[in-house]
Amino acid sequence: MMLQLGLVLSLLTHAVSIPDPRQREALIQLESSMQTGGQMVLTDAEQELDVRLFKMKQGEMARAAFPPAMHFFRARDLIRRSPIFSLLQKMPKGGALHVHDFSMVDVDWLVKNVTYRPHCYVCYTDDQSIRFLFSSRGPEPLPRCSTWILLEELRAKMINSTDLDNSIKRNLTLFTEQDPEVAYPSQDVVWRRFEQTFLAVWGLVTYAPVFRDYYYEGLTQFYLDNVMYLELRALLPEVYELDGSTHDRAWTLKTYRDVTKRFKAQHPDFFGARIIFTVHRGVNLSVMTEAIEEAMKLQSSFPDTLAGFDLVGREDSGRPLWYFREALSLPAERGVELPFFFHAGETDLEGTDVDQNLLDALLLNTSRIGHGFALVRHPVAKDLSRKRGVAVEVCPVSNQVLKLVKDLRNHPAAALMSENHPVVISSDDPALFGAAGLSYDFYEAFVGLGGIKSNIASLKQLAMNSLRYSSLSQRQKTEALVLWQRRWDKFVSEHVYQS
Ligand SMILES: *[C@@H]1O[C@H](CO)[C@@H](O)[C@H](O)[C@H]1NC(C)=O
Ligand SMILES: *[C@@H]1O[C@H](CO)[C@@H](O)[C@H](O)[C@H]1NC(C)=O
Ligand SMILES: *[C@@H]1O[C@H](CO)[C@@H](O)[C@H](O)[C@H]1NC(C)=O
Ligand SMILES: *[C@@H]1O[C@H](CO)[C@@H](O)[C@H](O)[C@H]1NC(C)=O
Ligand SMILES: *[C@@H]1O[C@H](CO)[C@@H](O)[C@H](O)[C@H]1NC(C)=O
Ligand SMILES: [Zn+2]
């Protein structure tokens, strides 16, 4: 690469008057060879599909309303009607490496399926939110909500429960038909609602029978979106039964393992799922130390299921990684391998302790970086991430809804993609954003971040990256790539000659 660049530059120094168009072409070629997928050798069929894709993208860019420039809540319907989007839905995308446990499944399913089950109680809090609990006896009052009502009885008294169902639904997601700029004027407001929806969902999904069905449904939705592998960040909560008894974390992890196994048996072309154990970054050092101890234990009991460890919650208001350094260094000190997948740099607070998380994540030997939104402002972190192959998990829709960037053409990962930095695309909390699976984020990355230059090779590289930078063993990666390649070739041959 440097040699080639040197050659082009030496040609440049001889430039007189009008630049030579051949030099110009050489520079353009050089840049495009540096982007994500730029080194990929394409088959004839892939090249033909690329021609088709290019025309589709030109059409997309000529539209009066360009979806990546709009808020996702406004853009969603336009994206759904886009021919590029329907192609991306069918494309085998490999793995989704950054998805959270309780926003995998769209909220319609939660309302229509889960809240209609027997023994479901609802409680309206004094701050306009709701809580749910399944119980055989009727739950105890909570500090912020005094009265629990059996939903079955509430609905029985209504002639029409559509409005009730819609108000429940609005409580379980950030998505709104209102103007999103008015509904969520600041990061503080959107994060507060984020935490409220999380609490509203909690009682529904931590009920044992729902917990199993929810995860199975989540795998189904990703599978139907042509995702073959998942790494799920999971809090591993104490799951409860109807009589109020609870299970421990090992039970929860074992349930993930068993449901995954059942899902694989029913869908042999699904490769599998692994769990990244997560703890909220609001806890103190002693709680984190216990969590790390437990993570090491779980890792040795479930080595195939547990991929590693991470911290969740808003970085700007939680504790920085450095605060937890003693706890997070325990595995290395004991010679235990517990890979880290830290969220880091999901912030625009330049230069603060939180902004320091990126370098600290690398110091603590993270295997990937969640979001890394601030990475381009940290040349040393960026260089280390590239040299060590520590991939950045880019979640465009999430970053936009949580107000780090308005127009996705300005997302910093656009620069990372133009230089083939190790990146993977993921969807973070699709249900909270009114999205599903992985295709919406692929659309935003391909059309918004990638612009007109990104092409079929970029898509192919992004899909392959998602397996290459996964937590799978070398042998499993090879196996997964073979399976993926077969599906990719089929996808290309099925779509190349359609008009
Ligand atoms: C709810 O989902 C479960 C699991 O997928 C399914 O067995 C059941 O039939 C569904 N119930 C309703 C009412 O949709
Ligand atoms: C129930 O109410 C909704 C909106 O209030 C309305 O659209 C729907 O048609 C009603 N359904 C029935 C069966 O009356
Ligand atoms: C949540 O539900 C309550 C009760 O139905 C309702 O008053 C409130 O407006 C809902 N919240 C949102 C954000 O829609
Ligand atoms: C840490 O937090 C836990 C749970 O909130 C609490 O019980 C404990 O006292 C705290 N420890 C310290 C040292 O603050
Ligand atoms: C860094 O993490 C990788 C992957 O978990 C591991 O193989 C390696 O031993 C770790 N290195 C150190 C110094 O902890
Ligand atoms: Zn996340």
PDB file of N, CA, C and O in Angstrom, residues 69-119:
ATOM      1  N   ALA A  69     -30.393  10.394   6.695  1.00  0.00           N
ATOM      2  CA  ALA A  69     -30.284  11.767   7.186  1.00  0.00           C
ATOM      3  C   ALA A  69     -31.408  12.098   8.155  1.00  0.00           C
ATOM      4  O   ALA A  69     -31.393  13.132   8.804  1.00  0.00           O
ATOM      5  N   MET A  70     -32.420  11.227   8.236  1.00  0.00           N
ATOM      6  CA  MET A  70     -33.579  11.469   9.094  1.00  0.00           C
ATOM      7  C   MET A  70     -33.487  10.642  10.364  1.00  0.00           C
ATOM      8  O   MET A  70     -32.812   9.622  10.401  1.00  0.00           O
ATOM      9  N   HIS A  71     -34.246  11.079  11.379  1.00  0.00           N
ATOM     10  CA  HIS A  71     -34.356  10.275  12.595  1.00  0.00           C
ATOM     11  C   HIS A  71     -34.964   8.920  12.241  1.00  0.00           C
ATOM     12  O   HIS A  71     -35.907   8.845  11.447  1.00  0.00           O
ATOM     13  N   PHE A  72     -34.457   7.861  12.838  1.00  0.00           N
ATOM     14  CA  PHE A  72     -34.903   6.517  12.472  1.00  0.00           C
ATOM     15  C   PHE A  72     -36.415   6.340  12.613  1.00  0.00           C
ATOM     16  O   PHE A  72     -37.040   5.643  11.814  1.00  0.00           O
ATOM     17  N   PHE A  73     -37.015   6.966  13.633  1.00  0.00           N
ATOM     18  CA  PHE A  73     -38.458   6.796  13.833  1.00  0.00           C
ATOM     19  C   PHE A  73     -39.244   7.329  12.628  1.00  0.00           C
ATOM     20  O   PHE A  73     -40.317   6.843  12.320  1.00  0.00           O
ATOM     21  N   ARG A  74     -38.677   8.355  11.990  1.00  0.00           N
ATOM     22  CA  ARG A  74     -39.301   8.932  10.795  1.00  0.00           C
ATOM     23  C   ARG A  74     -38.919   8.139   9.555  1.00  0.00           C
ATOM     24  O   ARG A  74     -39.681   8.047   8.595  1.00  0.00           O
ATOM     25  N   ALA A  75     -37.710   7.601   9.575  1.00  0.00           N
ATOM     26  CA  ALA A  75     -37.159   6.951   8.380  1.00  0.00           C
ATOM     27  C   ALA A  75     -37.647   5.514   8.219  1.00  0.00           C
ATOM     28  O   ALA A  75     -37.609   4.952   7.123  1.00  0.00           O
ATOM     29  N   ARG A  76     -38.118   4.915   9.309  1.00  0.00           N
ATOM     30  CA  ARG A  76     -38.377   3.478   9.303  1.00  0.00           C
ATOM     31  C   ARG A  76     -39.289   3.019   8.167  1.00  0.00           C
ATOM     32  O   ARG A  76     -38.972   2.046   7.465  1.00  0.00           O
ATOM     33  N   ASP A  77     -40.393   3.722   7.958  1.00  0.00           N
ATOM     34  CA  ASP A  77     -41.308   3.295   6.900  1.00  0.00           C
ATOM     35  C   ASP A  77     -40.694   3.449   5.513  1.00  0.00           C
ATOM     36  O   ASP A  77     -40.927   2.621   4.635  1.00  0.00           O
ATOM     37  N   LEU A  78     -39.921   4.504   5.335  1.00  0.00           N
ATOM     38  CA  LEU A  78     -39.232   4.686   4.053  1.00  0.00           C
ATOM     39  C   LEU A  78     -38.240   3.547   3.827  1.00  0.00           C
ATOM     40  O   LEU A  78     -38.124   3.012   2.728  1.00  0.00           O
ATOM     41  N   ILE A  79     -37.511   3.180   4.882  1.00  0.00           N
ATOM     42  CA  ILE A  79     -36.525   2.108   4.763  1.00  0.00           C
ATOM     43  C   ILE A  79     -37.233   0.805   4.385  1.00  0.00           C
ATOM     44  O   ILE A  79     -36.775   0.072   3.509  1.00  0.00           O
ATOM     45  N   ARG A  80     -38.367   0.562   5.036  1.00  0.00           N
ATOM     46  CA  ARG A  80     -39.104  -0.673   4.748  1.00  0.00           C
ATOM     47  C   ARG A  80     -39.501  -0.788   3.291  1.00  0.00           C
ATOM     48  O   ARG A  80     -39.605  -1.877   2.760  1.00  0.00           O
ATOM     49  N   ARG A  81     -39.726   0.352   2.639  1.00  0.00           N
ATOM     50  CA  ARG A  81     -40.132   0.312   1.233  1.00  0.00           C
ATOM     51  C   ARG A  81     -38.940   0.338   0.284  1.00  0.00           C
ATOM     52  O   ARG A  81     -39.111   0.280  -0.931  1.00  0.00           O
ATOM     53  N   SER A  82     -37.736   0.434   0.834  1.00  0.00           N
ATOM     54  CA  SER A  82     -36.547   0.532  -0.024  1.00  0.00           C
ATOM     55  C   SER A  82     -36.146  -0.833  -0.579  1.00  0.00           C
ATOM     56  O   SER A  82     -36.058  -1.815   0.151  1.00  0.00           O
ATOM     57  N   PRO A  83     -35.887  -0.889  -1.908  1.00  0.00           N
ATOM     58  CA  PRO A  83     -35.439  -2.164  -2.494  1.00  0.00           C
ATOM     59  C   PRO A  83     -34.102  -2.638  -1.919  1.00  0.00           C
ATOM     60  O   PRO A  83     -33.858  -3.840  -1.828  1.00  0.00           O
ATOM     61  N   ILE A  84     -33.244  -1.704  -1.536  1.00  0.00           N
ATOM     62  CA  ILE A  84     -31.961  -2.092  -0.929  1.00  0.00           C
ATOM     63  C   ILE A  84     -32.234  -2.825   0.383  1.00  0.00           C
ATOM     64  O   ILE A  84     -31.623  -3.852   0.688  1.00  0.00           O
ATOM     65  N   PHE A  85     -33.199  -2.297   1.145  1.00  0.00           N
ATOM     66  CA  PHE A  85     -33.515  -2.931   2.425  1.00  0.00           C
ATOM     67  C   PHE A  85     -34.022  -4.356   2.221  1.00  0.00           C
ATOM     68  O   PHE A  85     -33.594  -5.273   2.929  1.00  0.00           O
ATOM     69  N   SER A  86     -34.887  -4.560   1.231  1.00  0.00           N
ATOM     70  CA  SER A  86     -35.379  -5.941   1.095  1.00  0.00           C
ATOM     71  C   SER A  86     -34.269  -6.884   0.655  1.00  0.00           C
ATOM     72  O   SER A  86     -34.260  -8.054   1.035  1.00  0.00           O
ATOM     73  N   LEU A  87     -33.316  -6.351  -0.111  1.00  0.00           N
ATOM     74  CA  LEU A  87     -32.165  -7.187  -0.476  1.00  0.00           C
ATOM     75  C   LEU A  87     -31.313  -7.495   0.768  1.00  0.00           C
ATOM     76  O   LEU A  87     -30.878  -8.635   0.978  1.00  0.00           O
ATOM     77  N   LEU A  88     -31.121  -6.486   1.605  1.00  0.00           N
ATOM     78  CA  LEU A  88     -30.312  -6.679   2.816  1.00  0.00           C
ATOM     79  C   LEU A  88     -30.975  -7.658   3.781  1.00  0.00           C
ATOM     80  O   LEU A  88     -30.296  -8.407   4.487  1.00  0.00           O
ATOM     81  N   GLN A  89     -32.310  -7.651   3.804  1.00  0.00           N
ATOM     82  CA  GLN A  89     -32.994  -8.621   4.669  1.00  0.00           C
ATOM     83  C   GLN A  89     -32.681 -10.053   4.233  1.00  0.00           C
ATOM     84  O   GLN A  89     -32.530 -10.937   5.059  1.00  0.00           O
ATOM     85  N   LYS A  90     -32.588 -10.265   2.918  1.00  0.00           N
ATOM     86  CA  LYS A  90     -32.339 -11.623   2.429  1.00  0.00           C
ATOM     87  C   LYS A  90     -30.864 -11.998   2.495  1.00  0.00           C
ATOM     88  O   LYS A  90     -30.502 -13.176   2.428  1.00  0.00           O
ATOM     89  N   MET A  91     -30.017 -10.993   2.611  1.00  0.00           N
ATOM     90  CA  MET A  91     -28.570 -11.264   2.603  1.00  0.00           C
ATOM     91  C   MET A  91     -28.137 -11.992   3.875  1.00  0.00           C
ATOM     92  O   MET A  91     -28.522 -11.603   4.969  1.00  0.00           O
ATOM     93  N   PRO A  92     -27.342 -13.049   3.735  1.00  0.00           N
ATOM     94  CA  PRO A  92     -26.803 -13.698   4.939  1.00  0.00           C
ATOM     95  C   PRO A  92     -25.783 -12.775   5.601  1.00  0.00           C
ATOM     96  O   PRO A  92     -24.737 -12.499   5.024  1.00  0.00           O
ATOM     97  N   LYS A  93     -26.127 -12.290   6.782  1.00  0.00           N
ATOM     98  CA  LYS A  93     -25.327 -11.243   7.420  1.00  0.00           C
ATOM     99  C   LYS A  93     -24.303 -11.769   8.426  1.00  0.00           C
ATOM    100  O   LYS A  93     -23.599 -11.000   9.057  1.00  0.00           O
ATOM    101  N   GLY A  94     -24.255 -13.079   8.594  1.00  0.00           N
ATOM    102  CA  GLY A  94     -23.294 -13.627   9.558  1.00  0.00           C
ATOM    103  C   GLY A  94     -23.827 -13.504  10.965  1.00  0.00           C
ATOM    104  O   GLY A  94     -24.952 -13.911  11.247  1.00  0.00           O
ATOM    105  N   GLY A  95     -23.047 -12.890  11.860  1.00  0.00           N
ATOM    106  CA  GLY A  95     -23.439 -12.821  13.267  1.00  0.00           C
ATOM    107  C   GLY A  95     -23.838 -11.424  13.709  1.00  0.00           C
ATOM    108  O   GLY A  95     -23.414 -10.431  13.129  1.00  0.00           O
ATOM    109  N   ALA A  96     -24.665 -11.371  14.744  1.00  0.00           N
ATOM    110  CA  ALA A  96     -24.961 -10.103  15.425  1.00  0.00           C
ATOM    111  C   ALA A  96     -24.230 -10.177  16.764  1.00  0.00           C
ATOM    112  O   ALA A  96     -24.552 -11.013  17.598  1.00  0.00           O
ATOM    113  N   LEU A  97     -23.222  -9.314  16.934  1.00  0.00           N
ATOM    114  CA  LEU A  97     -22.325  -9.470  18.080  1.00  0.00           C
ATOM    115  C   LEU A  97     -22.610  -8.506  19.230  1.00  0.00           C
ATOM    116  O   LEU A  97     -22.003  -8.602  20.282  1.00  0.00           O
ATOM    117  N   HIS A  98     -23.536  -7.563  18.999  1.00  0.00           N
ATOM    118  CA  HIS A  98     -23.845  -6.619  20.090  1.00  0.00           C
ATOM    119  C   HIS A  98     -25.363  -6.435  20.179  1.00  0.00           C
ATOM    120  O   HIS A  98     -25.935  -5.547  19.545  1.00  0.00           O
ATOM    121  N   VAL A  99     -25.985  -7.311  20.965  1.00  0.00           N
ATOM    122  CA  VAL A  99     -27.437  -7.265  21.162  1.00  0.00           C
ATOM    123  C   VAL A  99     -27.686  -7.539  22.645  1.00  0.00           C
ATOM    124  O   VAL A  99     -27.006  -8.369  23.250  1.00  0.00           O
ATOM    125  N   HIS A 100     -28.656  -6.804  23.228  1.00  0.00           N
ATOM    126  CA  HIS A 100     -28.951  -6.992  24.655  1.00  0.00           C
ATOM    127  C   HIS A 100     -30.145  -7.910  24.870  1.00  0.00           C
ATOM    128  O   HIS A 100     -31.068  -7.962  24.059  1.00  0.00           O
ATOM    129  N   ASP A 101     -30.099  -8.590  26.008  1.00  0.00           N
ATOM    130  CA  ASP A 101     -31.041  -9.677  26.317  1.00  0.00           C
ATOM    131  C   ASP A 101     -32.520  -9.311  26.218  1.00  0.00           C
ATOM    132  O   ASP A 101     -33.300 -10.079  25.677  1.00  0.00           O
ATOM    133  N   PHE A 102     -32.936  -8.119  26.713  1.00  0.00           N
ATOM    134  CA  PHE A 102     -34.373  -7.859  26.791  1.00  0.00           C
ATOM    135  C   PHE A 102     -34.886  -6.849  25.770  1.00  0.00           C
ATOM    136  O   PHE A 102     -35.900  -6.203  25.988  1.00  0.00           O
ATOM    137  N   SER A 103     -34.125  -6.732  24.673  1.00  0.00           N
ATOM    138  CA  SER A 103     -34.712  -5.958  23.572  1.00  0.00           C
ATOM    139  C   SER A 103     -34.461  -6.653  22.242  1.00  0.00           C
ATOM    140  O   SER A 103     -34.214  -6.035  21.232  1.00  0.00           O
ATOM    141  N   MET A 104     -34.550  -7.974  22.278  1.00  0.00           N
ATOM    142  CA  MET A 104     -34.385  -8.775  21.066  1.00  0.00           C
ATOM    143  C   MET A 104     -35.686  -8.879  20.287  1.00  0.00           C
ATOM    144  O   MET A 104     -35.682  -9.072  19.086  1.00  0.00           O
ATOM    145  N   VAL A 105     -36.822  -8.880  21.016  1.00  0.00           N
ATOM    146  CA  VAL A 105     -38.110  -9.241  20.412  1.00  0.00           C
ATOM    147  C   VAL A 105     -39.000  -8.007  20.322  1.00  0.00           C
ATOM    148  O   VAL A 105     -39.105  -7.246  21.291  1.00  0.00           O
ATOM    149  N   ASP A 106     -39.676  -7.824  19.185  1.00  0.00           N
ATOM    150  CA  ASP A 106     -40.493  -6.619  19.055  1.00  0.00           C
ATOM    151  C   ASP A 106     -41.622  -6.622  20.085  1.00  0.00           C
ATOM    152  O   ASP A 106     -42.115  -7.662  20.504  1.00  0.00           O
ATOM    153  N   VAL A 107     -42.012  -5.411  20.491  1.00  0.00           N
ATOM    154  CA  VAL A 107     -42.913  -5.292  21.637  1.00  0.00           C
ATOM    155  C   VAL A 107     -44.337  -5.762  21.331  1.00  0.00           C
ATOM    156  O   VAL A 107     -45.087  -6.075  22.244  1.00  0.00           O
ATOM    157  N   ASP A 108     -44.704  -5.820  20.054  1.00  0.00           N
ATOM    158  CA  ASP A 108     -46.019  -6.389  19.707  1.00  0.00           C
ATOM    159  C   ASP A 108     -46.183  -7.782  20.293  1.00  0.00           C
ATOM    160  O   ASP A 108     -47.232  -8.138  20.807  1.00  0.00           O
ATOM    161  N   TRP A 109     -45.135  -8.553  20.193  1.00  0.00           N
ATOM    162  CA  TRP A 109     -45.181  -9.928  20.709  1.00  0.00           C
ATOM    163  C   TRP A 109     -45.364  -9.921  22.228  1.00  0.00           C
ATOM    164  O   TRP A 109     -46.138 -10.694  22.773  1.00  0.00           O
ATOM    165  N   LEU A 110     -44.650  -8.997  22.896  1.00  0.00           N
ATOM    166  CA  LEU A 110     -44.791  -8.903  24.356  1.00  0.00           C
ATOM    167  C   LEU A 110     -46.227  -8.575  24.745  1.00  0.00           C
ATOM    168  O   LEU A 110     -46.793  -9.163  25.656  1.00  0.00           O
ATOM    169  N   VAL A 111     -46.830  -7.621  24.022  1.00  0.00           N
ATOM    170  CA  VAL A 111     -48.196  -7.224  24.366  1.00  0.00           C
ATOM    171  C   VAL A 111     -49.174  -8.341  24.014  1.00  0.00           C
ATOM    172  O   VAL A 111     -49.957  -8.780  24.863  1.00  0.00           O
ATOM    173  N   LYS A 112     -49.128  -8.813  22.772  1.00  0.00           N
ATOM    174  CA  LYS A 112     -50.141  -9.759  22.300  1.00  0.00           C
ATOM    175  C   LYS A 112     -49.985 -11.145  22.901  1.00  0.00           C
ATOM    176  O   LYS A 112     -50.965 -11.839  23.146  1.00  0.00           O
ATOM    177  N   ASN A 113     -48.757 -11.546  23.099  1.00  0.00           N
ATOM    178  CA  ASN A 113     -48.564 -12.901  23.602  1.00  0.00           C
ATOM    179  C   ASN A 113     -48.408 -12.899  25.123  1.00  0.00           C
ATOM    180  O   ASN A 113     -49.154 -13.559  25.830  1.00  0.00           O
ATOM    181  N   VAL A 114     -47.480 -12.102  25.636  1.00  0.00           N
ATOM    182  CA  VAL A 114     -47.109 -12.237  27.045  1.00  0.00           C
ATOM    183  C   VAL A 114     -48.145 -11.626  27.994  1.00  0.00           C
ATOM    184  O   VAL A 114     -48.551 -12.267  28.964  1.00  0.00           O
ATOM    185  N   THR A 115     -48.608 -10.393  27.699  1.00  0.00           N
ATOM    186  CA  THR A 115     -49.518  -9.768  28.672  1.00  0.00           C
ATOM    187  C   THR A 115     -50.905 -10.423  28.656  1.00  0.00           C
ATOM    188  O   THR A 115     -51.722 -10.137  29.522  1.00  0.00           O
ATOM    189  N   TYR A 116     -51.173 -11.284  27.677  1.00  0.00           N
ATOM    190  CA  TYR A 116     -52.451 -11.999  27.643  1.00  0.00           C
ATOM    191  C   TYR A 116     -52.393 -13.333  28.386  1.00  0.00           C
ATOM    192  O   TYR A 116     -53.366 -14.060  28.424  1.00  0.00           O
ATOM    193  N   ARG A 117     -51.233 -13.658  28.937  1.00  0.00           N
ATOM    194  CA  ARG A 117     -51.152 -14.916  29.693  1.00  0.00           C
ATOM    195  C   ARG A 117     -51.824 -14.746  31.057  1.00  0.00           C
ATOM    196  O   ARG A 117     -51.884 -13.623  31.577  1.00  0.00           O
ATOM    197  N   PRO A 118     -52.317 -15.824  31.641  1.00  0.00           N
ATOM    198  CA  PRO A 118     -52.965 -15.715  32.946  1.00  0.00           C
ATOM    199  C   PRO A 118     -51.980 -15.286  34.044  1.00  0.00           C
ATOM    200  O   PRO A 118     -50.767 -15.470  33.898  1.00  0.00           O
ATOM    201  N   HIS A 119     -52.527 -14.738  35.131  1.00  0.00           N
ATOM    202  CA  HIS A 119     -51.763 -14.323  36.318  1.00  0.00           C
ATOM    203  C   HIS A 119     -50.847 -13.122  36.067  1.00  0.00           C
ATOM    204  O   HIS A 119     -49.881 -12.917  36.800  1.00  0.00           O
TER     205      HIS A 119
END
